[in-house]
Every structure is written in structure tokens, then in C-alpha cells.
Coordinates of C-alpha atoms in Angstrom, one line a residue:
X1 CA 8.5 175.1 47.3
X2 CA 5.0 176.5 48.2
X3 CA 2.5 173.8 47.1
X4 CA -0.1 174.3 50.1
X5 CA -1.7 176.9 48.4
X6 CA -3.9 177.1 45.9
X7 CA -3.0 180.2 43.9
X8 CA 0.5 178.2 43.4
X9 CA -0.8 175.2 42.5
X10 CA -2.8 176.9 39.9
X11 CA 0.0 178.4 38.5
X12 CA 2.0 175.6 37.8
X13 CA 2.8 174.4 34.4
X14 CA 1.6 170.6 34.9
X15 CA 3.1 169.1 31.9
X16 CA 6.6 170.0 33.1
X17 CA 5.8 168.6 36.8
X18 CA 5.0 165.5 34.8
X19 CA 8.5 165.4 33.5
X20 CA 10.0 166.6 36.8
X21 CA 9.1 163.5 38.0
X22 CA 9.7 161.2 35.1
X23 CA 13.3 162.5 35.5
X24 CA 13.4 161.9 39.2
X25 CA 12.4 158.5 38.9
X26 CA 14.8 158.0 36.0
X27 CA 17.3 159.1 38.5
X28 CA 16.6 157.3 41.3
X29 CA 16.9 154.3 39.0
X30 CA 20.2 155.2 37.5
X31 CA 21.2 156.2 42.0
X32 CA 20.4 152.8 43.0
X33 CA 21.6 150.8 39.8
X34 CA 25.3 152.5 41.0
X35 CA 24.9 151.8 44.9
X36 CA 24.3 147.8 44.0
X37 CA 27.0 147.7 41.3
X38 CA 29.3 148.7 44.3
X39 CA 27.5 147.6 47.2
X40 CA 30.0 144.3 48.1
X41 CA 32.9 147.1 47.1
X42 CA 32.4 149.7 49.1
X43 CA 29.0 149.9 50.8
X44 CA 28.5 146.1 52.6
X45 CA 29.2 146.8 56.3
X46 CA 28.3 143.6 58.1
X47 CA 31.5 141.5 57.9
X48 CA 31.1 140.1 61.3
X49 CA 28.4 138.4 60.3
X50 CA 29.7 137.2 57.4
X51 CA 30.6 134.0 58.7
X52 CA 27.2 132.6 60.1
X53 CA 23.8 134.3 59.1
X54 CA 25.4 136.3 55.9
X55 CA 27.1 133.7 55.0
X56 CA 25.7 133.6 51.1
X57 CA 27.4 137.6 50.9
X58 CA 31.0 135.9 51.2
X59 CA 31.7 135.3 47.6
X60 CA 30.4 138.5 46.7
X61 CA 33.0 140.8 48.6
X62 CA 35.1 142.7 46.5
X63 CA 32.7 142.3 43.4
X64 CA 30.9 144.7 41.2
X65 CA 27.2 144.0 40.3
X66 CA 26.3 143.9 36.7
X67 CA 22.6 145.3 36.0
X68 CA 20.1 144.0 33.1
X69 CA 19.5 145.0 29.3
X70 CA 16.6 146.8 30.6
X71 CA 18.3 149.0 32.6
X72 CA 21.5 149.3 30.6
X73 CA 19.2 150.2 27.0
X74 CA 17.5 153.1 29.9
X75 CA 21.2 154.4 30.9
X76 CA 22.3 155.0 27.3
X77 CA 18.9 156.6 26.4
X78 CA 18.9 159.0 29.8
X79 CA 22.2 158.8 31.6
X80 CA 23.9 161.8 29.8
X81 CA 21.5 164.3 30.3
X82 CA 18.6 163.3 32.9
X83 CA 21.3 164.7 35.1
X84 CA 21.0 167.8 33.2
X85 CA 17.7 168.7 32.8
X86 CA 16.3 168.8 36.4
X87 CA 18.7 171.9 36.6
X88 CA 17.2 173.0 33.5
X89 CA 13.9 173.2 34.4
X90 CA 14.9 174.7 38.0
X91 CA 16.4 177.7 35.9
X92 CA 12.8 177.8 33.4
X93 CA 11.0 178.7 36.8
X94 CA 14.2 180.8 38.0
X95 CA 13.3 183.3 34.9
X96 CA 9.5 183.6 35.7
X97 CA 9.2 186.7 37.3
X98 CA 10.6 190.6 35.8
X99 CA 14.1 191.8 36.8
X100 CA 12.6 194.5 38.9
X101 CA 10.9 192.3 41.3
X102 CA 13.3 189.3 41.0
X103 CA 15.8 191.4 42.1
X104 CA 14.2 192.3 45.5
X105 CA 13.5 188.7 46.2
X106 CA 16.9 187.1 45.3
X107 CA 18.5 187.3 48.8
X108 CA 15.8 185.4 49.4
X109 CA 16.6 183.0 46.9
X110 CA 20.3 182.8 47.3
X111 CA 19.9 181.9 50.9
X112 CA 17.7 179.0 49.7
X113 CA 20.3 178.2 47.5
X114 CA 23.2 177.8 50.2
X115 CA 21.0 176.0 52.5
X116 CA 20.2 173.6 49.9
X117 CA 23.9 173.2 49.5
X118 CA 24.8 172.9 53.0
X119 CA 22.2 170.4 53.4
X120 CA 23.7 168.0 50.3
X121 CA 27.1 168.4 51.5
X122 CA 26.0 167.0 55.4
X123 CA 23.8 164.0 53.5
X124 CA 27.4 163.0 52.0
X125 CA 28.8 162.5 55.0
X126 CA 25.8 160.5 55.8
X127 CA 25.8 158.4 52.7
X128 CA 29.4 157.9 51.4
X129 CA 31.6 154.9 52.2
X130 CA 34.7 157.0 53.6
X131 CA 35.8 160.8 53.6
X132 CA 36.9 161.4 50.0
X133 CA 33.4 160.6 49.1
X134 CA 31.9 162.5 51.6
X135 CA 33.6 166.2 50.5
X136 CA 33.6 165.0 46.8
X137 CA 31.0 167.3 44.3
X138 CA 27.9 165.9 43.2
X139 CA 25.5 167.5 40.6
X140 CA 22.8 168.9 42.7
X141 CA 25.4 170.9 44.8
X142 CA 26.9 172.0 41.5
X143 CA 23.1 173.1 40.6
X144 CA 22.8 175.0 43.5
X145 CA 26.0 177.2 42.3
X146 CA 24.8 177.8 39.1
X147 CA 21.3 178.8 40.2
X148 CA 22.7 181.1 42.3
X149 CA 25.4 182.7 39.7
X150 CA 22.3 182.8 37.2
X151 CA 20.1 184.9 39.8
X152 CA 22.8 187.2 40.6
X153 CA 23.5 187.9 37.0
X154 CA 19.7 188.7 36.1
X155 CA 19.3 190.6 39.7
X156 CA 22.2 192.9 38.6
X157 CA 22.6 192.7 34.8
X158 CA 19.4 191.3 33.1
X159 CA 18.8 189.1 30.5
X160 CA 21.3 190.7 28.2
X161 CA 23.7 189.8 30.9
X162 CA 22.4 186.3 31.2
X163 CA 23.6 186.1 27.6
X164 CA 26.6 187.2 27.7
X165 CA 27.1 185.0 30.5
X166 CA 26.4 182.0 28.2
X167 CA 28.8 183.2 25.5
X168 CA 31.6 183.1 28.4
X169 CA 30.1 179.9 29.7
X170 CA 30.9 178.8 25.8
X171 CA 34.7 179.5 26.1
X172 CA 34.7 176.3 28.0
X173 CA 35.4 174.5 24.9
X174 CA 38.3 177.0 23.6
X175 CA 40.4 177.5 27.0
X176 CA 41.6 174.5 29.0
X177 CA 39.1 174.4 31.4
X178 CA 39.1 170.7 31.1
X179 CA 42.8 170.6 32.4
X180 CA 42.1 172.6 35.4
X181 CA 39.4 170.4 36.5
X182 CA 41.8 167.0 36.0
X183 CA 44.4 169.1 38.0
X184 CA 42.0 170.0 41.1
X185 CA 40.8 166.7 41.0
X186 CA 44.1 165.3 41.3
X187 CA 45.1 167.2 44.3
X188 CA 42.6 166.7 46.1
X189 CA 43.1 162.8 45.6
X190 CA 46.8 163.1 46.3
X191 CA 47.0 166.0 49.2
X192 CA 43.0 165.2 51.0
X193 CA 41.7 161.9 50.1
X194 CA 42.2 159.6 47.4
X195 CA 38.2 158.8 47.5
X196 CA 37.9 162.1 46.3
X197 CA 35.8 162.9 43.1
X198 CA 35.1 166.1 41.2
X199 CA 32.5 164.7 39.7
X200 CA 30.0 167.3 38.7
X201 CA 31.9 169.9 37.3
X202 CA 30.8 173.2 36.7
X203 CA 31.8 173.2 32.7
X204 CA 29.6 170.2 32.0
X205 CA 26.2 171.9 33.6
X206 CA 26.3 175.5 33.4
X207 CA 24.8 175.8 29.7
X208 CA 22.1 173.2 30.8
X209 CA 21.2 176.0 33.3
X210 CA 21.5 178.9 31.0
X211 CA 19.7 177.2 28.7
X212 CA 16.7 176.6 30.8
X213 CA 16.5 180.2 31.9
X214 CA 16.5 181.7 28.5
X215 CA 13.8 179.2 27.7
X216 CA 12.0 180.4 30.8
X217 CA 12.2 183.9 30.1
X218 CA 11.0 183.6 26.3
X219 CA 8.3 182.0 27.5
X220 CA 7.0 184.5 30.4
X221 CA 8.1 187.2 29.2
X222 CA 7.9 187.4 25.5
X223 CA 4.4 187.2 24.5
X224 CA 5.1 188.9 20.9
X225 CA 6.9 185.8 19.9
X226 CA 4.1 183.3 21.6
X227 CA 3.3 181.6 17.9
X228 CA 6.9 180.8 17.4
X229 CA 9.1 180.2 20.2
X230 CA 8.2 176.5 21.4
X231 CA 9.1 175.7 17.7
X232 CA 11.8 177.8 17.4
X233 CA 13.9 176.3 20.8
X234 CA 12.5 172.4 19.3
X235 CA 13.9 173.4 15.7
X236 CA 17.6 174.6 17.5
X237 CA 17.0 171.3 19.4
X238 CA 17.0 169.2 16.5
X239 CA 19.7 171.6 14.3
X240 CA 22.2 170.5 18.0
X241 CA 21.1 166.6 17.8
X242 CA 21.9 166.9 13.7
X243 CA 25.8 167.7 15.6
X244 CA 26.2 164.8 17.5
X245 CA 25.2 162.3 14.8
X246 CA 27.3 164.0 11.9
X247 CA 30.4 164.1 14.4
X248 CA 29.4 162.8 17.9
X249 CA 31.2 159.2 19.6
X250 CA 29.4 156.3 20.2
X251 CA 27.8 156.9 24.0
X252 CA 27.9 153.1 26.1
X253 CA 27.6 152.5 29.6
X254 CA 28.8 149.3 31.3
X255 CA 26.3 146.8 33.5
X256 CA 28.7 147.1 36.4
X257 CA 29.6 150.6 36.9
X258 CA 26.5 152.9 35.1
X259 CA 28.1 156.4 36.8
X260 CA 31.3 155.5 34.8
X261 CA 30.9 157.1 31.8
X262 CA 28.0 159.6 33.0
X263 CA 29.5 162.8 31.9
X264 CA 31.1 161.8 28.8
X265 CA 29.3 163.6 26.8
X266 CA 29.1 166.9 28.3
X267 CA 33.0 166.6 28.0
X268 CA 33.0 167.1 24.5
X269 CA 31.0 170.0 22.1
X270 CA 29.2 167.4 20.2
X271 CA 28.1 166.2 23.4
X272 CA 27.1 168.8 24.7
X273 CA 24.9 169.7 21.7
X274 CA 23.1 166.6 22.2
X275 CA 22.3 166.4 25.6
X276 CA 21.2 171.2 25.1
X277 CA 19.4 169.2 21.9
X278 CA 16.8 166.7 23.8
X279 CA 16.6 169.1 26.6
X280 CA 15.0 171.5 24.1
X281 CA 13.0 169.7 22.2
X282 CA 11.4 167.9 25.2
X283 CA 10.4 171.1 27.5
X284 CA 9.1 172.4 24.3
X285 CA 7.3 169.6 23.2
X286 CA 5.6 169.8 26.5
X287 CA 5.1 173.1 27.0
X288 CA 3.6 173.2 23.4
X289 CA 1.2 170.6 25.2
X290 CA 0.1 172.7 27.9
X291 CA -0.2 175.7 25.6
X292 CA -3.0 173.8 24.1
X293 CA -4.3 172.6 27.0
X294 CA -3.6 168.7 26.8
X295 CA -1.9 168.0 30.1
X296 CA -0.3 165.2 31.1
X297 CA -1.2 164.4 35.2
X298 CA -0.1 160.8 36.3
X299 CA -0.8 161.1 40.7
X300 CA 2.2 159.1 41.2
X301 CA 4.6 161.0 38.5
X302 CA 3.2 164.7 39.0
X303 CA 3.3 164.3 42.8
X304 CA 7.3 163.3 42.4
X305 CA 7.2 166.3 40.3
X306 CA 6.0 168.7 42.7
X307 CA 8.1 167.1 46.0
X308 CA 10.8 166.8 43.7
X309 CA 13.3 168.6 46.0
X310 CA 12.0 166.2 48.9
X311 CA 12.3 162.8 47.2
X312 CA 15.6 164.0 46.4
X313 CA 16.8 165.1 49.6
X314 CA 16.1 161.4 51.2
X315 CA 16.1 159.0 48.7
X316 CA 20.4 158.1 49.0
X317 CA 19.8 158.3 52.7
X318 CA 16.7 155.8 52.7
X319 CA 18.5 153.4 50.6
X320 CA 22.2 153.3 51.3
X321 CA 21.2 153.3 55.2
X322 CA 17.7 151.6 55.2
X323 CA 16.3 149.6 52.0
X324 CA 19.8 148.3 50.9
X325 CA 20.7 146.7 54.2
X326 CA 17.4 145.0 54.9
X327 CA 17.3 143.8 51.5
X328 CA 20.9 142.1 52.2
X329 CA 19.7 140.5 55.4
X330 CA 16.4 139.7 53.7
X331 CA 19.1 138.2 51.1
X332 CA 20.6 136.1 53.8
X333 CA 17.1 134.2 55.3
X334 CA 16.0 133.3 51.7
X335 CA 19.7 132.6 50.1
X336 CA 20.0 135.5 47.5
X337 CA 23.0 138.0 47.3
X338 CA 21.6 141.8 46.5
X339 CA 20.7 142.4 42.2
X340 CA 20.7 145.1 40.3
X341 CA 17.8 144.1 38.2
X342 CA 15.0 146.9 36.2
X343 CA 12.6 145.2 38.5
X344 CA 14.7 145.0 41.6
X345 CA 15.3 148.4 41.5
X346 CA 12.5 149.8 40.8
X347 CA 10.7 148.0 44.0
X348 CA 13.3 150.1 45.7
X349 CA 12.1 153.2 44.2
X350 CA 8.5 152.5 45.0
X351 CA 9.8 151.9 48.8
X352 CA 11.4 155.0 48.8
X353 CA 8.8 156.7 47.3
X354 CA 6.1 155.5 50.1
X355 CA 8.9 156.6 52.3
X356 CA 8.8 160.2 51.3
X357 CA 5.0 160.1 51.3
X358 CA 4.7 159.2 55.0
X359 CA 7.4 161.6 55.9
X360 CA 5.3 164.4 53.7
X361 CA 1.7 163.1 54.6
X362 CA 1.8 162.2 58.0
X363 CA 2.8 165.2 60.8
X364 CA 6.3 163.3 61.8
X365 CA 8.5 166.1 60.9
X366 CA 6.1 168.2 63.0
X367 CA 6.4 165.6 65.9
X368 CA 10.1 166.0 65.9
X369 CA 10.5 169.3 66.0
X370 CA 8.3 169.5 68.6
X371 CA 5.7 172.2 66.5
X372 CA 2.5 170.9 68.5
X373 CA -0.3 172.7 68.8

């Protein structure tokens, strides 16, 4: 992501870097409300010491962490789709440019795309608590393949074929795609490593991302319907939300496990109409904003926004192997096991946030590599 130059910065829609990083924040929060729920399960790694200094940890082994109302009323609001919509948005930019000169960049692209991958899969190793973990398939790895399915499709096909690819993406709720999933799962728990989870499965995002790029391509490249088409995509929005509450279950989320129940939604139709609902309505709602110039720029927020990719690349890394473990041995000088509380957590995510700012402001990275002048 190019943000060192003006001409890009210019260009960017502000009100949906504001959201950007809301929704990074929001995940971050929902991250690190999972890693303390688990911490004295499968995280705490100082058992030698559990006997003199980290004494106060002992009865907590083997225990899950419940979190506050706070943070539990923020999981049912966000949890099922704040996963979502980050991919969303990555496919509204995806759609900005015409076929023709998309198409000559999208090698380009793709190899982005894998490296990004690559890069997620070696942080796993780094963050999870044993192999199955470590191999298992989280959401932004999953993004990453839909991305690049979505740019090969335009490169070669073209809108049209973009959708047709979301009627396909639709059969997921006819054929048993749900089945296949529970069976790959399963054998990779029972043949590789029982810590094994296919957790972001490609059924449960891919209309998130094909949703987003039709939204993107309306709105760069379909001027004739510029009157209409925020209220159009708002007023589908609210006609898919109208589904889940005439037919939809009751979404919850427990205080000591907030990943639990994460894609329970997406598993079902009415689900999934909700969570393609509030994705609508919000990036038009916001884009309607912009369109009339009222822009939304909090510094802290729209700077998540634009380093996004960044914040998200370090933030399970900082905390897993950095804040959590000084917090625990801050824990064990003044008495106090680790808490999942809002306010807890979110002093965590305004550490890792300086974190990434240092990384990005000062010229460490440059240090390390050795790019000296």
C-alpha cells in the first residue's frame, strides 16, 4: 500500500479508511479478548516459575477467562461480520480500476496476494500454542484466496463473470458444501494434528468479497447510476437484515470463549443475509458521506485505516509473544492473574498500536535490513 505519495493519499476515500480502522480496532479487541480467555489453557509458558515468583498464576492453569458485559454486548454487535467486512472493502478498492488495465497489473497483484499468504501462514507458527494451530486456516489467509480468485475472474472474464461467479458462490447453500468442510476438518484433526482448525472457510467469506467488488465497481465505474446506487445497495441492505429477523436464530457469544460461535452465522442463509445486510448499508452510508463531502478523519482511527495491513500483520505477534507475558509477570509483582476486561484490553490495543507506530515512524526496519544510506 502506497501511502508516501501524495497523488494516493488524495485519492483515497477517507470515510471508508475511517471504518478500516474502526474495524481493525474492533478486531484487535475481539483477538485479544480470545488469547486471555485461553491464556492459562494454552498460551501460559512459565511453569517453572510457577512455584516461587508466579506463584498467584497457579490456580488459574487449566482455566478459561470470562470477559465483561462491555465486551460481550461489543461481540454480539460485531463478532459475525467485522471479520467480514475488512475483506469487503479490500475487494471495493480491488474493482477500482477498468478491466483493460487491471488486467495488465494483476500478476502484480496476485504475487502480493501469495506473499501476503505466505507471510500469515509463517506468523502462525510464531503465534500458535502447538502445530495444529500453526497450519490451521484463519480469515485473512482465506482473504487472500478470494482476492486473488476475484482478480483472476475480472482480469479474464469481466464483471459479467464476477457475477456469475457469485451466483456459483450462492450454490453454497444448495450443495453440501458444509459437509465437505466438517469432513476436511476432521481429517486433518485425526490424520495431522488434532489442534487443527478449519476455521475460515471459504463458503462463509467469499460473498463478503463479491459483494464488496460489485459495490466497488458501481461506484467507479458507473457514473450513470451515481444518484441512485448508495441507496440502492443500503435499501438491498435493509430488504437482507428484514431476513434474519423474520427467520434468523438468536446470535450469543459466551464470556470465556468469544471465537466460539464466530461464524455461526455465515453458516446459515439468514445469516449470511445479515452480516451482506450491515456490510451494505454501512459502506454506503459512508460513502454517501464522502459523496457529500462530510468526512469523517479521527488521526488515531484513519491512520489504523491506512496501515491497516501493518497493524494486522504484528499485532498477534506483539501480544501473544510481548504484551501478554509482561502483563503476567507484571501480574505476579503486584498479585493479579491476567483479565479480559473492555478496559484491560483495550490498554493492550493502544500498546500495540504505539508498537506499530515506532516500527512505521522510526527507520528500524531500514536499520535491519541494513538499507543505510
Amino acid at each position: 500500500m502506497k501511502t508516501n505519495n501524495n497523488g494516493e493519499l488524495s485519492s483515497r476515500i477517507v470515510n471508508l479508511d475511517f471504518l478500516r480502522g474502526l474495524f481493525i480496532i474492533l478486531a484487535l479487541a475481539q483477538h485479544y479478548t480470545y488469547y486471555i480467555n485461553m491464556w492459562y489453557v494454552d498460551y501460559f509458558r512459565d511453569a517453572m516459575a510457577l512455584g516461587s515468583t508466579y506463584a498467584v498464576h497457579f490456580p488459574m492453569i487449566g482455566k478459561q477467562i470470562p470477559t465483561d458485559q462491555i465486551n460481550i454486548w461489543l461481540a454480539v454487535v460485531f463478532t459475525p461480520w467485522v471479520s467480514q467486512v475488512y475483506l469487503t472493502m479490500s475487494a471495493f478498492n480491488l474493482a477500482k480500476k477498468p478491466q483493460e488495465i487491471f488486467a495488465k497489473e494483476a500478476s502484480g497483484r496476485l504475487k502480493i496476494f501469495g506473499l501476503i499468504f505466505l507471510y500469515f501462514v509463517l506468523e502462525n507458527f510464531i503465534v500458535a500454542p502447538n502445530l495444529g494451530q500453526a497450519i490451521s486456516f484463519y480469515p485473512i489467509m482465506l482473504w487472500m484466496i478470494v482476492l486473488s480468485l476475484l482478480s483472476l475472474v475480472y482480469k479474464y472474464i469481466g464483471i459479467r463473470g464476477v457475477l456469475v461467479f457469485t451466483l456459483l458462490a450462492l450454490l453454497r447453500f444448495i450443495l453440501p458444501v458444509e459437509i465437505l468442510s466438517d469432513s476436511f476438518e476432521m481429517f486433518m484433526k485425526a490424520h495431522v494434528h488434532p489442534g487443527f482448525e478449519y476455521d475460515a472457510r471459504f463458503e462463509y467469506f467469499v460473498l463478503s468479497g463479491c459483494l464488496g467488488f460489485i459495490m466497488g465497481y458501481v461506484h467507479y465505474h458507473l457514473p450513470s447510476y451515481k444518484q441512485n446506487k448508495d441507496f440502492l445497495f443500503a435499501l438491498m441492505g435493509i430488504a437482507f437484515i428484514g431476513i434474519y429477523l423474520l427467520i434468523g436464530d438468536k446470535f450469543t457469544v459466551p464470556a470465556d470463549d468469544v471465537f466460539s460461535t464466530e461464524h455461526d452465522l455465515a453458516r446459515t442463509f439468514s445469516g449470511t443475509a445479515y452480516v451482506l445486510g450491515v456490510q451494505a448499508i454501512l459502506i454506503s452510508f459512508f460513502l454517501w458521506l464522502e459523496k457529500r463531502n462530510i468526512k469523517i478523519n479521527i488521526p488515531i482511527l484513519n491512520w489504523v485505516g491506512i496501515y491497516s495491513l501493518l497493524i494486522f500483520a504484528l499485532h498477534r505477534i506483539f501480544f501473544v509473544r510481548l504484551i501478554a507475558p509482561v502483563s503476567v509477570m507484571v501480574g505476579s509483582l503486584t498479585g493479579r492473574t491476567l483479565g479480559a476486561s473492555f478496559a484491560e484490553v483495550f490498554i493492550y490495543i493502544f500498546i500495540t498500536l504505539s508498537l506499530c507506530y515506532f516500527v512505521k515512524a522510526t527507520p528500524l526496519s531500514d536499520i535491519i535490513l541494513q538499507k543505510r544510506r
